[in-house]
XYZ file of C-alpha atoms in Angstrom:
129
model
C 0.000 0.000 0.000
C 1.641 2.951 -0.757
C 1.843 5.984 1.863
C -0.407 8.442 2.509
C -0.038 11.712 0.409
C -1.307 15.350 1.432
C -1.515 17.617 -1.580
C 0.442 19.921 -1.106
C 0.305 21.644 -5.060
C -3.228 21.347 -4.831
C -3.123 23.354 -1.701
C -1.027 26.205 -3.058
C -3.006 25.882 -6.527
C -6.569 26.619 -4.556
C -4.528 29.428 -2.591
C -3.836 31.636 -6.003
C -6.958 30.896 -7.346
C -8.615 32.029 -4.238
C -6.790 35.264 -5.036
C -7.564 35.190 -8.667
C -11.019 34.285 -8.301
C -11.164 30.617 -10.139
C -11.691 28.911 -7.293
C -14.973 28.083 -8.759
C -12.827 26.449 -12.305
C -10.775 24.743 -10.099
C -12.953 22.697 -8.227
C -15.237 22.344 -11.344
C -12.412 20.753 -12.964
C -11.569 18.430 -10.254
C -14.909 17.604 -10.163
C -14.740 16.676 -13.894
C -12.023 14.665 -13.181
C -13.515 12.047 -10.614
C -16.212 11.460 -12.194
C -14.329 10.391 -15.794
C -12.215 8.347 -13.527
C -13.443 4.782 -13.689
C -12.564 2.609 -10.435
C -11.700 -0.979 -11.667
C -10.166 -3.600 -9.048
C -6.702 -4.045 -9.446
C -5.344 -5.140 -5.726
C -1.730 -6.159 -7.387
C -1.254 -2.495 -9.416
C 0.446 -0.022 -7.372
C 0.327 2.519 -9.529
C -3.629 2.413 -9.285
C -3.478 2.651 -5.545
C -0.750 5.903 -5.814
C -3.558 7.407 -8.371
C -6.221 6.833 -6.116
C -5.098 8.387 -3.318
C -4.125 10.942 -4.386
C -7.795 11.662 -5.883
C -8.950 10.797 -2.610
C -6.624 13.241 -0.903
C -7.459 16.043 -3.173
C -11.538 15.064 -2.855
C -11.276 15.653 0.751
C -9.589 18.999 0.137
C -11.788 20.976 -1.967
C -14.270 19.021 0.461
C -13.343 20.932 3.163
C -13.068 23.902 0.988
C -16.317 23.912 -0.129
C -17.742 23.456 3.336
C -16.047 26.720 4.295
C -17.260 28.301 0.862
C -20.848 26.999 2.006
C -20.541 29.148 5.660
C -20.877 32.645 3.886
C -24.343 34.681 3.584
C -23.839 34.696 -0.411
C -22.805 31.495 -0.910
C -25.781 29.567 -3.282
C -26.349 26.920 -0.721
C -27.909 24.495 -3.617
C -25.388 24.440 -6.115
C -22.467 24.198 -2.982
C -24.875 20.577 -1.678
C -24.759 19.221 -5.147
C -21.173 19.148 -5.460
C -20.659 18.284 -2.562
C -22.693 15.455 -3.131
C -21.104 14.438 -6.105
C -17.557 14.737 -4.681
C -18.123 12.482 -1.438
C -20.337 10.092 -3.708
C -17.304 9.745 -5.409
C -14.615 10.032 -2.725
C -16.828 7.234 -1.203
C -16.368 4.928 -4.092
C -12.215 5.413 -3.683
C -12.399 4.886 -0.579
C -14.161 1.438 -0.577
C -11.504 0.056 -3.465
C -9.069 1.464 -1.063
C -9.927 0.126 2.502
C -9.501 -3.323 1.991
C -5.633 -2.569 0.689
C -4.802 -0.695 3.878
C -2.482 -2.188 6.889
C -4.635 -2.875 10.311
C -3.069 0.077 12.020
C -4.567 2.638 9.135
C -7.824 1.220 9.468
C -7.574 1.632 13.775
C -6.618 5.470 13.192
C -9.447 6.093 10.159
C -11.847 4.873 12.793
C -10.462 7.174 15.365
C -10.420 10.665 12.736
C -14.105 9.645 11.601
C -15.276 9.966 15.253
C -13.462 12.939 16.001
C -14.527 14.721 12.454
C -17.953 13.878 13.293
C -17.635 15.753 17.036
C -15.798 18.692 15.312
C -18.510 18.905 12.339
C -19.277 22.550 11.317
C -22.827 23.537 11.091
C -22.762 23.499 7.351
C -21.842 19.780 7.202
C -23.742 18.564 10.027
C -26.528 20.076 7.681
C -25.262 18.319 4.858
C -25.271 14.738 6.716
């Protein structure tokens, strides 16, 4: 399994566009891009699991940026849920071809984040769930 990867150029990427105003493009394209992506088993190819997560990684970050995005008076609420809706659906489906390729002791600490995520909800996704 390989290791865990935080995306970092994603991170910086959403930064600028935040101050160039295509946030919206951005996460439009990634958006595009998960759902082309077709998720066929392959337990033995490593090179699926290194593509995966990293679409899983960067799923949970414009996530968590929408969620924020969500939070502001302006913000159209609707169009924010749908994506949303569509990103989890589909960091949900990554996840699942995922779990059964990760060691015992990643599986013990998901279980841990999960609970503490869901005590540490913000309004806006504890409106979502």
């Amino acid at each position: 399994m390989a290791d865990y990867s935080f995306p970092f150029g994603q991170v910086l990427e959403l930064l600028l566009a935040c101050f160039k105003g295509t946030i919206s493009a951005r996460i439009n394209s990634l958006q595009q891009k998960l759902q082309k992506t077709d998720i066929f088993s392959q337990p033995d190819n490593q090179q699926q699991v290194q593509k995966l997560n990293k679409l899983e990684s960067q799923a949970w970050l414009y996530e968590g940026v929408l969620e924020r995005f969500g939070e502001a008076p302006t913000a159209n609420r609707g169009k924010i849920a749908r994506t949303l809706e569509a990103l989890e659906y589909k960091r949900s489906e990554i996840i699942q071809e995922l779990e059964p390729r990760k060691p015992k002791r990643y599986q013990v600490f998901a279980g841990i984040q999960n609970v503490v995520r869901s005590l540490l909800a913000s309004q806006a996704e504890k409106d979502y769930e």
